[in-house]
């Protein structure tokens, strides 16, 4: 069942189009991540869903109800902010109860809800403290608690972990995932961090320029990016891009560039099929083999230029068709600078894009 | 061995020290020295010229039994308390109104702040004219048919301070508004969003969340207004000249009269020391909170 | 009220697009209504000054102070500027105006020069005790002027400048120092330290860094300082009264003497023209400087 439906939503600030007739359909209990670079409209979209921003056109439905004109408090949502936005002069308990008291809930009901949220988030010992006396991670937990006590169906997260350091971030990430599994609520989560997106999401919506570029499961986004932007944005280290041409040769589609000739027999073209012309060949560094025999449909010899050890893995920089090309290998097998190497890969795992439009071929 | 060490002691960083000479002289000779000098001479019986003949607390006893001084203190207290409360309240309300993402914000702000650019003398003289019972507000209301309407604060000893208050607020509230607006703009946007999601009405958000968050701004504003109030002088001189009678006398004027008119320096010194004392009572706790707290944090 | 058509059409259709808002909602009436009323209260005195200064005395005696002039006359302005009397002098406010110019110009230049170098030293070249002196200076800003009035009289008398324009210039430099030093110190502290270090590595010294690096990049803060000082010094009354003689009185003091003199018939139109003339310099600066003025008072708020 649909939980949140965003229908043809546009938003303009003066002449600037921040959201361009955008559609999004979130299923009940789903964890959706809105991912994109800053300025792509992801937070704006979240604020529209929350009712904190008025849309310029279009409609928003939550649980089947048209909430386009509703106040945030009446939409059945809870929201968690990047800066926590805790009320600094109130205790944790005060923060959790302020909205409920204001809504006129009976005292015992408020107490019950706070007790439940506190036990879920394990913040019982903190209830009497002020936010200033809490660590960043604890504050964010309280902020989540404030959304939790509202007993709502939809949770909205606006970059909730961006203010935390790396270690805490990964800890809280797991906790949010656990929370989602336990509660089963619909969650919409905004971030610019692709690891958060990949680990948390049922589906990721990659956004750019006020549009959703691709909405799909994390693996699909990683494996079959719909355009060059998504391909480059997802994955770290980034995907290799080689510029060249698609040409038919011996009745077989091939990718050709400056002495390079890659057979594409195994590549799955889109419905329009193979068509010759300029194109970009994309290959993830982790899908490339190094000196690993001759089993690859394609292999080529080259020289190591730079080696970047990253702990368990090492990134090897070389050149292919006089363009930069990286290979990710396990560190035990890392070559040294100047080594002659043979790299190989299966074009099945490649992504081909139109050179002009960047659309996947 | 030590023939290549850097210059040390007095000659280290010598340019910075040269550049700071005016500051050091001002801080030591004028601010510190001048203040101490005045405090010391307030215990003497200096008349036309300062002289070091100590008379203990004589000057202070005379001061606190002088009706004119007592009137000044009372006036300043009335003016101070009212102008503090009113300018804080009005300034905050205006700032909150301007913070509603309204149109013409700049125009309104420009209008509310321009009196602050004027001299107190100008302010005093304009309001003297507007409050003139023969031609000003009283005259106009009477000519509308309310023959018995009376509003002549500048000629009525009982309410003259309120006449000065009207002018003082006109000049000073814009500043408070500006400080408050800066404070409001410093509040995290997410706090407002969170309150909206929680369904807190706007007035409650201001009262229970925003105003408590702005405590430091309020305290700083309070200190600024208060130290301005103690200096109240030009406005009174221009608007009423201290009259009618001595009804709008203020301490700063008392000091000036005794130092430069009545040739009773000792009284002037004692009165100005009392002013210093009152400011110190406000400033020292504030400075302790403001700066003492930071060192710990 | 918004057109009923909007509601009629939206009643049948599902809500879509922006929330319908009435242009004249209760909230807007309260917000704009209050702001408008207060704005009128703030503008009234300016308006009254202008209209009064353009009326003839007979009209003032008959009419009310808010009515616009029936017959516009610039006579009061001419009189205020050139022939209004203070005591025995009858050469108008022009004397005070030029005195004020002669006081303000050197005071502003000297005080800003001293304070900017001083703030720079405090920000980048701290020495032992520099923070202590600075703390005394800032506390000094809160000491009522009355406490220091007489000691300064003595100092000025000792150096032979009591009663002269230059004496008053020194006084303005002294009392402008806390706020200006604070302003410049805070500004220079906010300049990235790397810039300062890079210049030192390149071999520039105290004055070299100040002149070649700090000065060119701090124009806005100099403008802010300029605004604070021009308006502050121009508007001063107390120091003018205490430290100058009648022939060197600044404009504010002379204005007060003209308007509040007890002799002769009160010429309200001339008084208002004189008041406006005195307020004109800071007003012009205020309206030109706009946002920078606001920044100036935010920084200068300490001055009180």
mmCIF file of C-alpha atoms in Angstrom, chain C residues 33-266:
data_model
loop_
_atom_site.group_PDB
_atom_site.id
_atom_site.type_symbol
_atom_site.label_atom_id
_atom_site.label_comp_id
_atom_site.label_asym_id
_atom_site.label_seq_id
_atom_site.Cartn_x
_atom_site.Cartn_y
_atom_site.Cartn_z
ATOM 1 C CA UNK C 33 -1.066 47.151 10.649
ATOM 2 C CA UNK C 34 1.213 47.284 13.677
ATOM 3 C CA UNK C 35 4.280 48.005 11.581
ATOM 4 C CA UNK C 36 2.482 50.773 9.740
ATOM 5 C CA UNK C 37 1.225 52.474 12.888
ATOM 6 C CA UNK C 38 4.657 52.319 14.478
ATOM 7 C CA UNK C 39 6.257 53.571 11.266
ATOM 8 C CA UNK C 40 3.960 56.578 11.310
ATOM 9 C CA UNK C 41 4.900 57.296 14.926
ATOM 10 C CA UNK C 42 8.560 57.159 13.920
ATOM 11 C CA UNK C 43 8.158 59.341 10.855
ATOM 12 C CA UNK C 44 5.922 61.931 12.500
ATOM 13 C CA UNK C 45 8.676 64.002 14.148
ATOM 14 C CA UNK C 46 10.631 64.181 10.912
ATOM 15 C CA UNK C 47 7.515 65.275 9.091
ATOM 16 C CA UNK C 48 6.685 67.876 11.732
ATOM 17 C CA UNK C 49 10.220 69.255 11.556
ATOM 18 C CA UNK C 50 10.045 69.619 7.809
ATOM 19 C CA UNK C 51 6.615 71.227 7.599
ATOM 20 C CA UNK C 52 7.209 73.564 10.527
ATOM 21 C CA UNK C 53 10.488 74.752 9.043
ATOM 22 C CA UNK C 54 8.724 75.658 5.802
ATOM 23 C CA UNK C 55 5.941 77.721 7.371
ATOM 24 C CA UNK C 56 5.859 81.371 8.282
ATOM 25 C CA UNK C 57 5.334 82.322 11.944
ATOM 26 C CA UNK C 58 1.764 83.654 11.431
ATOM 27 C CA UNK C 59 0.746 80.345 9.927
ATOM 28 C CA UNK C 60 2.273 78.425 12.822
ATOM 29 C CA UNK C 61 0.353 80.477 15.352
ATOM 30 C CA UNK C 62 -2.925 79.804 13.570
ATOM 31 C CA UNK C 63 -2.654 76.277 12.270
ATOM 32 C CA UNK C 64 -1.740 72.921 13.730
ATOM 33 C CA UNK C 65 1.730 71.461 13.590
ATOM 34 C CA UNK C 66 0.764 68.541 11.365
ATOM 35 C CA UNK C 67 -0.851 70.487 8.541
ATOM 36 C CA UNK C 68 1.328 70.999 5.488
ATOM 37 C CA UNK C 69 2.426 74.581 4.833
ATOM 38 C CA UNK C 70 -0.041 76.699 2.879
ATOM 39 C CA UNK C 71 2.696 78.941 1.677
ATOM 40 C CA UNK C 72 6.152 77.439 1.485
ATOM 41 C CA UNK C 73 8.918 79.710 2.644
ATOM 42 C CA UNK C 74 12.628 79.046 2.933
ATOM 43 C CA UNK C 75 13.106 82.134 5.057
ATOM 44 C CA UNK C 76 13.485 80.127 8.303
ATOM 45 C CA UNK C 77 16.249 78.019 6.776
ATOM 46 C CA UNK C 78 18.173 81.060 5.654
ATOM 47 C CA UNK C 79 17.723 82.664 9.037
ATOM 48 C CA UNK C 80 18.720 79.531 10.934
ATOM 49 C CA UNK C 81 21.845 79.159 8.863
ATOM 50 C CA UNK C 82 22.990 82.770 8.660
ATOM 51 C CA UNK C 83 21.443 85.143 11.209
ATOM 52 C CA UNK C 84 19.985 83.294 14.199
ATOM 53 C CA UNK C 85 21.379 84.600 17.477
ATOM 54 C CA UNK C 86 23.118 82.859 20.330
ATOM 55 C CA UNK C 87 23.867 85.398 22.976
ATOM 56 C CA UNK C 88 25.572 88.266 21.213
ATOM 57 C CA UNK C 89 26.622 86.318 18.106
ATOM 58 C CA UNK C 90 24.119 86.637 15.305
ATOM 59 C CA UNK C 91 25.768 84.725 12.509
ATOM 60 C CA UNK C 92 23.479 81.688 12.707
ATOM 61 C CA UNK C 93 24.240 78.010 12.853
ATOM 62 C CA UNK C 94 26.854 78.260 10.116
ATOM 63 C CA UNK C 95 29.501 78.983 12.733
ATOM 64 C CA UNK C 96 28.608 75.824 14.644
ATOM 65 C CA UNK C 97 28.462 73.844 11.442
ATOM 66 C CA UNK C 98 31.998 74.783 10.460
ATOM 67 C CA UNK C 99 33.214 74.202 14.013
ATOM 68 C CA UNK C 100 31.700 70.751 13.896
ATOM 69 C CA UNK C 101 33.362 70.063 10.562
ATOM 70 C CA UNK C 102 36.710 71.232 11.954
ATOM 71 C CA UNK C 103 36.224 68.963 14.963
ATOM 72 C CA UNK C 104 34.798 65.934 13.187
ATOM 73 C CA UNK C 105 37.252 65.610 10.297
ATOM 74 C CA UNK C 106 40.499 65.402 12.286
ATOM 75 C CA UNK C 107 38.862 63.418 15.098
ATOM 76 C CA UNK C 108 37.594 60.807 12.684
ATOM 77 C CA UNK C 109 40.870 60.474 10.796
ATOM 78 C CA UNK C 110 43.110 60.366 13.858
ATOM 79 C CA UNK C 111 40.909 58.085 15.936
ATOM 80 C CA UNK C 112 40.485 55.567 13.112
ATOM 81 C CA UNK C 113 44.193 55.604 12.283
ATOM 82 C CA UNK C 114 45.166 54.965 15.894
ATOM 83 C CA UNK C 115 42.481 52.377 16.544
ATOM 84 C CA UNK C 116 43.074 50.380 13.376
ATOM 85 C CA UNK C 117 46.792 50.023 14.010
ATOM 86 C CA UNK C 118 46.065 49.272 17.633
ATOM 87 C CA UNK C 119 43.440 46.671 16.808
ATOM 88 C CA UNK C 120 45.875 45.097 14.371
ATOM 89 C CA UNK C 121 48.560 44.932 17.040
ATOM 90 C CA UNK C 122 46.098 43.374 19.483
ATOM 91 C CA UNK C 123 44.923 40.804 16.955
ATOM 92 C CA UNK C 124 48.217 39.743 15.416
ATOM 93 C CA UNK C 125 51.108 40.996 17.527
ATOM 94 C CA UNK C 126 50.049 40.349 21.094
ATOM 95 C CA UNK C 127 52.572 41.209 23.713
ATOM 96 C CA UNK C 128 52.693 40.706 27.428
ATOM 97 C CA UNK C 129 50.009 42.880 28.985
ATOM 98 C CA UNK C 130 48.312 43.842 25.759
ATOM 99 C CA UNK C 131 45.131 41.996 26.700
ATOM 100 C CA UNK C 132 45.083 43.643 30.111
ATOM 101 C CA UNK C 133 45.276 47.124 28.641
ATOM 102 C CA UNK C 134 42.579 46.175 26.195
ATOM 103 C CA UNK C 135 40.348 44.909 28.992
ATOM 104 C CA UNK C 136 40.772 48.209 30.854
ATOM 105 C CA UNK C 137 39.938 50.050 27.665
ATOM 106 C CA UNK C 138 36.720 48.080 27.149
ATOM 107 C CA UNK C 139 35.642 48.535 30.739
ATOM 108 C CA UNK C 140 36.374 52.206 30.249
ATOM 109 C CA UNK C 141 33.640 52.306 27.641
ATOM 110 C CA UNK C 142 31.117 51.635 30.380
ATOM 111 C CA UNK C 143 32.393 54.211 32.863
ATOM 112 C CA UNK C 144 30.043 57.210 32.905
ATOM 113 C CA UNK C 145 31.794 60.078 31.153
ATOM 114 C CA UNK C 146 31.031 62.321 34.118
ATOM 115 C CA UNK C 147 33.637 60.477 36.157
ATOM 116 C CA UNK C 148 36.417 61.398 33.735
ATOM 117 C CA UNK C 149 35.279 64.866 32.765
ATOM 118 C CA UNK C 150 37.335 66.806 35.249
ATOM 119 C CA UNK C 151 40.585 64.860 35.080
ATOM 120 C CA UNK C 152 40.563 65.477 31.338
ATOM 121 C CA UNK C 153 40.018 69.190 31.956
ATOM 122 C CA UNK C 154 43.195 69.127 34.010
ATOM 123 C CA UNK C 155 45.132 67.168 31.381
ATOM 124 C CA UNK C 156 44.007 69.505 28.593
ATOM 125 C CA UNK C 157 44.814 72.574 30.691
ATOM 126 C CA UNK C 158 48.296 71.171 31.338
ATOM 127 C CA UNK C 159 48.995 70.773 27.624
ATOM 128 C CA UNK C 160 47.363 74.102 26.828
ATOM 129 C CA UNK C 161 44.504 72.812 24.696
ATOM 130 C CA UNK C 162 41.571 73.404 27.065
ATOM 131 C CA UNK C 163 38.818 75.243 25.231
ATOM 132 C CA UNK C 164 40.321 74.758 21.788
ATOM 133 C CA UNK C 165 39.041 72.634 18.938
ATOM 134 C CA UNK C 166 42.125 70.420 19.167
ATOM 135 C CA UNK C 167 41.414 69.708 22.788
ATOM 136 C CA UNK C 168 38.001 68.394 21.806
ATOM 137 C CA UNK C 169 39.594 66.349 19.008
ATOM 138 C CA UNK C 170 41.776 64.607 21.584
ATOM 139 C CA UNK C 171 38.749 63.927 23.772
ATOM 140 C CA UNK C 172 36.890 62.347 20.871
ATOM 141 C CA UNK C 173 39.908 60.195 20.032
ATOM 142 C CA UNK C 174 40.039 58.985 23.626
ATOM 143 C CA UNK C 175 36.377 58.119 23.935
ATOM 144 C CA UNK C 176 36.142 56.650 20.455
ATOM 145 C CA UNK C 177 39.043 54.337 21.160
ATOM 146 C CA UNK C 178 37.314 51.460 23.007
ATOM 147 C CA UNK C 179 34.664 50.781 20.409
ATOM 148 C CA UNK C 180 36.932 51.338 17.410
ATOM 149 C CA UNK C 181 39.713 49.201 18.818
ATOM 150 C CA UNK C 182 37.230 46.445 19.562
ATOM 151 C CA UNK C 183 35.845 46.728 16.052
ATOM 152 C CA UNK C 184 39.233 46.495 14.361
ATOM 153 C CA UNK C 185 40.602 43.862 16.702
ATOM 154 C CA UNK C 186 37.632 41.595 16.067
ATOM 155 C CA UNK C 187 37.899 42.174 12.360
ATOM 156 C CA UNK C 188 41.610 41.459 12.135
ATOM 157 C CA UNK C 189 41.188 38.406 14.337
ATOM 158 C CA UNK C 190 38.752 37.029 11.794
ATOM 159 C CA UNK C 191 41.294 37.377 8.987
ATOM 160 C CA UNK C 192 42.762 33.907 8.357
ATOM 161 C CA UNK C 193 45.972 33.570 10.317
ATOM 162 C CA UNK C 194 47.633 31.764 7.390
ATOM 163 C CA UNK C 195 47.607 35.017 5.446
ATOM 164 C CA UNK C 196 49.458 36.748 8.242
ATOM 165 C CA UNK C 197 51.911 33.864 8.608
ATOM 166 C CA UNK C 198 52.546 33.715 4.873
ATOM 167 C CA UNK C 199 53.377 37.417 4.863
ATOM 168 C CA UNK C 200 55.793 36.945 7.753
ATOM 169 C CA UNK C 201 57.489 34.076 5.986
ATOM 170 C CA UNK C 202 57.808 36.366 2.978
ATOM 171 C CA UNK C 203 59.705 38.761 5.219
ATOM 172 C CA UNK C 204 57.124 41.521 5.815
ATOM 173 C CA UNK C 205 57.206 43.255 9.186
ATOM 174 C CA UNK C 206 54.671 44.948 11.453
ATOM 175 C CA UNK C 207 54.037 48.008 9.287
ATOM 176 C CA UNK C 208 54.534 46.181 5.988
ATOM 177 C CA UNK C 209 51.820 43.644 6.737
ATOM 178 C CA UNK C 210 49.500 46.353 8.004
ATOM 179 C CA UNK C 211 49.885 48.611 4.992
ATOM 180 C CA UNK C 212 50.174 46.066 2.202
ATOM 181 C CA UNK C 213 47.905 43.265 3.363
ATOM 182 C CA UNK C 214 45.537 44.221 6.169
ATOM 183 C CA UNK C 215 44.640 47.726 5.027
ATOM 184 C CA UNK C 216 43.620 46.884 1.443
ATOM 185 C CA UNK C 217 41.423 44.003 2.518
ATOM 186 C CA UNK C 218 39.592 45.796 5.294
ATOM 187 C CA UNK C 219 37.890 48.612 3.455
ATOM 188 C CA UNK C 220 34.350 47.671 4.643
ATOM 189 C CA UNK C 221 35.358 47.802 8.274
ATOM 190 C CA UNK C 222 36.927 51.212 7.755
ATOM 191 C CA UNK C 223 33.638 52.403 6.310
ATOM 192 C CA UNK C 224 31.815 51.034 9.340
ATOM 193 C CA UNK C 225 34.266 52.844 11.610
ATOM 194 C CA UNK C 226 33.795 56.001 9.594
ATOM 195 C CA UNK C 227 30.030 55.834 10.042
ATOM 196 C CA UNK C 228 30.259 55.207 13.786
ATOM 197 C CA UNK C 229 32.672 58.066 14.280
ATOM 198 C CA UNK C 230 31.112 60.703 12.049
ATOM 199 C CA UNK C 231 27.652 60.260 13.504
ATOM 200 C CA UNK C 232 28.965 59.846 17.048
ATOM 201 C CA UNK C 233 31.175 62.910 17.014
ATOM 202 C CA UNK C 234 28.753 65.083 15.106
ATOM 203 C CA UNK C 235 25.980 64.251 17.567
ATOM 204 C CA UNK C 236 28.084 64.820 20.675
ATOM 205 C CA UNK C 237 26.827 67.464 23.055
ATOM 206 C CA UNK C 238 28.375 66.832 26.468
ATOM 207 C CA UNK C 239 32.032 67.070 25.407
ATOM 208 C CA UNK C 240 31.262 70.104 23.292
ATOM 209 C CA UNK C 241 29.735 71.893 26.266
ATOM 210 C CA UNK C 242 32.531 70.980 28.632
ATOM 211 C CA UNK C 243 35.635 71.364 26.517
ATOM 212 C CA UNK C 244 34.942 74.264 24.141
ATOM 213 C CA UNK C 245 34.200 77.987 24.466
ATOM 214 C CA UNK C 246 31.261 79.793 22.869
ATOM 215 C CA UNK C 247 33.217 80.691 19.732
ATOM 216 C CA UNK C 248 34.325 77.092 19.243
ATOM 217 C CA UNK C 249 30.997 75.424 20.156
ATOM 218 C CA UNK C 250 30.053 72.516 17.892
ATOM 219 C CA UNK C 251 26.749 72.606 16.057
ATOM 220 C CA UNK C 252 24.704 70.644 18.610
ATOM 221 C CA UNK C 253 25.631 72.978 21.447
ATOM 222 C CA UNK C 254 24.935 76.041 19.385
ATOM 223 C CA UNK C 255 21.626 74.573 18.259
ATOM 224 C CA UNK C 256 20.569 74.024 21.841
ATOM 225 C CA UNK C 257 21.557 77.564 22.720
ATOM 226 C CA UNK C 258 19.609 79.031 19.815
ATOM 227 C CA UNK C 259 16.440 77.077 20.484
ATOM 228 C CA UNK C 260 16.472 77.197 24.257
ATOM 229 C CA UNK C 261 17.561 80.809 24.599
ATOM 230 C CA UNK C 262 15.171 82.714 26.778
ATOM 231 C CA UNK C 263 15.489 86.071 25.123
ATOM 232 C CA UNK C 264 13.245 87.316 22.366
ATOM 233 C CA UNK C 265 10.214 85.846 20.661
ATOM 234 C CA UNK C 266 10.321 82.125 19.968
#
